[in-house]
Amino acid sequence: MPEAPGPRRPSPGGPIRRWRIRRRLFATFEGHATADRRALPIRRTVRGIWVATPVRVIEAAAGILSAAGLLGRSAGTGSAPYHVIDAGSGDGRVPAVIAWLVPGQAVLGIEADAMLHARARAQLDALGAAGVIDPAHVRLAAGDYCDPETYGAQGIALGRTRLVLNYPDGNQHRLARFVATRCPPETTLALLTHDRDLSVDALPLRARQDVRAGNGPPWSLSLYRRSG
Ligand SMILES: C[S@@+](CC[C@H](N)C(=O)[O-])C[C@H]1O[C@@H](n2cnc3c(N)ncnc32)[C@H](O)[C@@H]1O
């Protein structure tokens, strides 16, 4: 008689580990929201306004971007892979979620606010030390994301940019002009926002889609790009 199959053991990279990592990411970036609902993560910064994107919204948007071929190791291999820029990275949650979901994808988070930049660095260091993300492909820079010097100082070639992510806080028009004039024509500017009426003029709109995550109202993901 054949032996009955025993319980399935999770592999080190299996669903249980995945669940633990996801829980750790939520605790890192949203622990404060459940501990004290009055402590809304929103404040004015030196350049704009910091409002955090819910982690589950970033997770859903990353899935859409991966399916569209805009995220992933295949989007550039070799000695100088293509990179993703998170323009205005706040507390580092977008680079962290991308590093978790798309290991190997080079991602650069740029934030003008020194306090947020320091916080992002501390969070990513802790996630790296805990083995939640591999920090090898994630970089954070302090500075203006519309200043070429910010990239030069980090040795980042803007010509290798294929995706720029942004949660608009009033600076999206300036950013769109920067992408239109400084990045390759095939670079996609992805605006992920709760404001479904928002748009920019400097680049043609190629696609727009709702991002549904949890019970809240859907967010909107708009993709702008010069070349089709
Ligand atoms: C709406 S928050 C989004 C934060 C984060 N990306 C997220 O989704 O949780 C926008 C952030 O962009 C930053 N920011 C605005 N203009 C900037 C600029 N020109 N250079 C660098 N950071 C900028 C603000 O300081 C703020 O932290």
Coordinates of C-alpha atoms and ligand atoms in Angstrom, one line a residue:
M1 CA 0.0 0.0 0.0
P2 CA 1.5 3.4 -0.9
E3 CA 2.5 5.6 2.0
A4 CA 0.1 8.5 2.7
P5 CA 1.8 11.8 1.8
G6 CA 3.1 13.7 4.9
P7 CA 2.5 17.3 5.5
R8 CA 4.1 19.6 3.0
R9 CA 7.2 21.3 4.4
P10 CA 7.8 24.9 3.3
S11 CA 11.0 25.4 1.5
P12 CA 13.2 28.2 2.7
G13 CA 11.8 30.4 0.0
G14 CA 8.3 29.0 0.3
P15 CA 4.9 30.6 1.2
I16 CA 5.6 30.7 4.9
R17 CA 8.8 32.6 4.5
R18 CA 7.1 34.9 2.0
W19 CA 4.3 35.6 4.4
R20 CA 6.8 36.4 7.2
I21 CA 8.7 38.8 5.0
R22 CA 5.4 40.5 3.9
R23 CA 4.4 40.8 7.5
R24 CA 7.8 42.3 8.4
L25 CA 7.5 44.9 5.6
F26 CA 4.0 45.9 6.8
A27 CA 5.2 46.2 10.4
T28 CA 8.2 48.3 9.4
F29 CA 6.3 50.8 7.4
E30 CA 2.8 50.7 8.8
G31 CA 3.3 49.6 12.4
H32 CA 2.8 53.2 13.6
A33 CA -0.5 53.4 11.8
T34 CA -2.0 50.6 13.7
A35 CA -0.4 51.5 17.0
D36 CA -1.7 55.1 16.9
R37 CA -4.2 56.0 14.3
R38 CA -3.8 59.7 15.1
A39 CA -0.2 59.7 13.9
L40 CA -1.0 60.2 10.3
P41 CA 2.2 59.9 8.2
I42 CA 1.8 63.3 6.4
R43 CA 3.9 66.4 6.7
R44 CA 5.4 69.2 4.6
T45 CA 9.0 68.7 3.6
V46 CA 11.7 70.9 2.1
R47 CA 10.4 70.2 -1.4
G48 CA 6.9 69.0 -1.2
I49 CA 4.6 66.9 1.0
W50 CA 5.3 63.6 2.5
V51 CA 2.3 61.3 2.3
A52 CA 3.0 57.6 2.4
T53 CA 1.6 55.1 -0.1
P54 CA 0.0 52.1 1.6
V55 CA 2.3 49.1 1.3
R56 CA -0.5 46.9 -0.2
V57 CA -1.0 49.6 -3.0
I58 CA 2.7 49.5 -3.8
E59 CA 2.6 45.7 -3.9
A60 CA -0.4 45.7 -6.3
A61 CA 1.2 48.4 -8.5
A62 CA 4.5 46.5 -8.7
G63 CA 2.6 43.5 -9.9
I64 CA 1.1 45.6 -12.7
L65 CA 4.4 47.1 -13.7
S66 CA 6.1 43.6 -13.7
A67 CA 3.3 42.2 -15.9
A68 CA 3.9 45.1 -18.3
G69 CA 7.6 44.3 -18.4
L70 CA 8.6 47.5 -16.7
L71 CA 10.1 45.8 -13.7
G72 CA 12.3 42.8 -13.6
R73 CA 15.8 41.5 -14.1
S74 CA 15.1 41.0 -17.8
A75 CA 14.6 44.7 -18.2
G76 CA 18.3 45.1 -18.7
T77 CA 21.1 42.6 -18.0
G78 CA 24.8 42.7 -18.2
S79 CA 27.4 44.9 -16.6
A80 CA 25.1 48.0 -16.5
P81 CA 21.5 46.9 -15.9
Y82 CA 18.6 49.3 -16.3
H83 CA 17.5 50.9 -13.1
V84 CA 14.3 52.1 -11.6
I85 CA 14.1 55.5 -9.9
D86 CA 11.7 56.2 -7.0
A87 CA 11.5 60.0 -7.3
G88 CA 10.7 61.3 -3.8
S89 CA 11.2 58.1 -1.8
G90 CA 10.0 59.2 1.6
D91 CA 10.6 56.5 4.2
G92 CA 12.0 54.1 1.6
R93 CA 8.9 51.9 1.3
V94 CA 8.7 51.8 -2.5
P95 CA 12.4 50.7 -2.9
A96 CA 11.9 48.1 -0.1
V97 CA 8.8 46.6 -1.7
I98 CA 10.5 46.4 -5.1
A99 CA 13.6 44.8 -3.6
W100 CA 11.3 42.2 -2.0
L101 CA 9.1 41.5 -5.0
V102 CA 11.7 41.9 -7.8
P103 CA 15.0 40.7 -6.4
G104 CA 17.9 41.8 -8.6
Q105 CA 16.1 44.9 -9.9
A106 CA 18.4 47.9 -9.4
V107 CA 16.4 50.6 -7.7
L108 CA 17.4 54.1 -6.6
G109 CA 15.3 56.1 -4.1
I110 CA 15.9 59.9 -4.1
E111 CA 14.5 62.1 -1.3
A112 CA 15.1 65.8 -0.7
D113 CA 14.2 65.7 3.0
A114 CA 17.2 64.8 5.2
M115 CA 15.2 63.3 8.0
L116 CA 13.1 61.1 5.7
H117 CA 16.3 60.0 3.8
A118 CA 17.9 59.0 7.1
R119 CA 14.8 57.1 8.2
A120 CA 14.7 55.3 4.8
R121 CA 18.3 54.4 5.1
A122 CA 17.8 53.0 8.7
Q123 CA 14.7 51.0 7.6
L124 CA 16.5 49.5 4.6
D125 CA 19.6 48.7 6.6
A126 CA 17.4 46.9 9.2
L127 CA 15.5 45.0 6.5
G128 CA 18.7 44.0 4.8
A129 CA 20.2 42.8 8.2
A130 CA 17.1 40.7 8.8
G131 CA 17.4 39.1 5.4
V132 CA 14.1 40.5 4.2
I133 CA 15.6 42.3 1.2
D134 CA 19.0 42.0 -0.5
P135 CA 20.3 45.6 -0.2
A136 CA 22.9 44.9 -3.0
H137 CA 20.7 46.4 -5.7
V138 CA 19.0 49.2 -3.7
R139 CA 20.5 52.7 -3.3
L140 CA 19.2 55.8 -1.6
A141 CA 20.3 59.3 -2.3
A142 CA 19.6 62.6 -0.7
G143 CA 18.9 65.5 -3.1
D144 CA 16.6 66.9 -5.7
Y145 CA 15.4 64.3 -8.2
C146 CA 15.3 67.0 -10.9
D147 CA 19.0 67.9 -10.5
P148 CA 21.4 65.9 -12.7
E149 CA 24.1 66.4 -10.0
T150 CA 22.1 64.2 -7.7
Y151 CA 22.7 61.3 -10.1
G152 CA 26.2 62.3 -11.0
A153 CA 27.3 62.3 -7.4
Q154 CA 26.0 58.7 -7.1
G155 CA 27.6 57.5 -10.4
I156 CA 24.1 56.8 -11.7
A157 CA 23.8 57.0 -15.5
L158 CA 20.5 58.6 -16.4
G159 CA 20.8 56.9 -19.8
R160 CA 20.1 53.5 -18.0
T161 CA 16.8 54.7 -16.6
R162 CA 13.7 52.8 -17.9
L163 CA 11.2 53.6 -15.1
V164 CA 10.6 56.5 -12.9
L165 CA 8.0 56.1 -10.1
N166 CA 6.4 59.0 -8.3
Y167 CA 3.6 59.7 -5.8
P168 CA 2.7 63.2 -7.0
D169 CA 2.9 66.0 -4.3
G170 CA 2.7 69.0 -6.6
N171 CA 6.2 68.5 -8.2
Q172 CA 5.0 66.1 -10.9
H173 CA 5.1 68.6 -13.8
R174 CA 8.7 69.5 -13.1
L175 CA 9.5 65.8 -12.8
A176 CA 7.8 65.0 -16.1
R177 CA 9.8 67.8 -17.9
F178 CA 13.0 66.3 -16.4
V179 CA 12.1 62.8 -17.6
A180 CA 11.2 64.2 -21.0
T181 CA 14.5 66.0 -21.4
R182 CA 17.0 64.0 -19.5
C183 CA 16.0 60.4 -19.7
P184 CA 15.9 58.1 -22.7
P185 CA 12.7 58.4 -24.8
E186 CA 11.7 54.8 -23.8
T187 CA 11.7 55.8 -20.1
T188 CA 8.3 55.4 -18.5
L189 CA 7.1 57.9 -15.8
A190 CA 4.6 56.0 -13.6
L191 CA 2.5 58.2 -11.4
L192 CA 0.7 56.3 -8.6
T193 CA -1.8 58.4 -6.8
H194 CA -5.1 58.5 -4.9
D195 CA -6.0 61.5 -7.0
R196 CA -7.7 60.0 -10.1
D197 CA -8.0 63.4 -11.9
L198 CA -4.3 64.2 -11.9
S199 CA -2.3 64.4 -15.2
V200 CA 0.8 65.9 -16.6
D201 CA 1.4 67.5 -20.1
A202 CA 5.1 67.1 -20.7
L203 CA 4.8 63.4 -21.8
P204 CA 2.1 61.5 -23.7
L205 CA -0.2 59.3 -21.6
R206 CA 0.2 55.7 -22.7
A207 CA -2.0 53.8 -20.2
R208 CA -4.0 54.3 -17.1
Q209 CA -5.3 51.7 -14.8
D210 CA -7.0 51.4 -11.3
V211 CA -4.9 49.8 -8.6
R212 CA -7.2 47.9 -6.1
A213 CA -5.8 46.8 -2.8
G214 CA -7.8 46.2 0.3
N215 CA -11.1 47.8 1.0
G216 CA -10.2 51.4 0.3
P217 CA -11.0 53.4 -2.9
P218 CA -8.8 52.4 -5.9
W219 CA -5.6 54.2 -6.6
S220 CA -4.7 55.2 -10.1
L221 CA -1.5 54.2 -12.0
S222 CA -0.7 56.3 -15.1
L223 CA 2.1 55.5 -17.5
Y224 CA 3.7 58.3 -19.5
R225 CA 6.4 57.8 -22.1
R226 CA 7.8 59.7 -25.1
S227 CA 8.3 56.7 -27.4
G228 CA 5.5 54.2 -27.9
Ligands
LIG1 C1 3.9 62.0 -1.6 S1 5.5 61.7 -0.9 C2 5.7 60.0 -1.4 C3 6.7 59.2 -0.6 C4 6.9 57.8 -1.1 N1 7.3 57.7 -2.5 C5 5.7 56.9 -0.9 O1 5.1 56.6 -1.9 O2 5.4 56.6 0.2 C6 6.5 62.7 -2.0 C7 7.9 62.8 -1.5 O3 8.7 63.4 -2.5 C8 9.6 64.3 -1.9 N2 10.0 65.3 -2.9 C9 9.2 66.2 -3.5 N3 9.9 66.9 -4.5 C10 11.2 66.4 -4.5 C11 12.4 66.7 -5.2 N4 12.4 67.6 -6.2 N5 13.5 65.9 -5.0 C12 13.5 64.9 -4.0 N6 12.4 64.6 -3.3 C13 11.3 65.3 -3.5 C14 8.9 64.9 -0.7 O4 9.8 65.4 0.2 C15 8.1 63.6 -0.2 O5 8.8 62.9 0.7

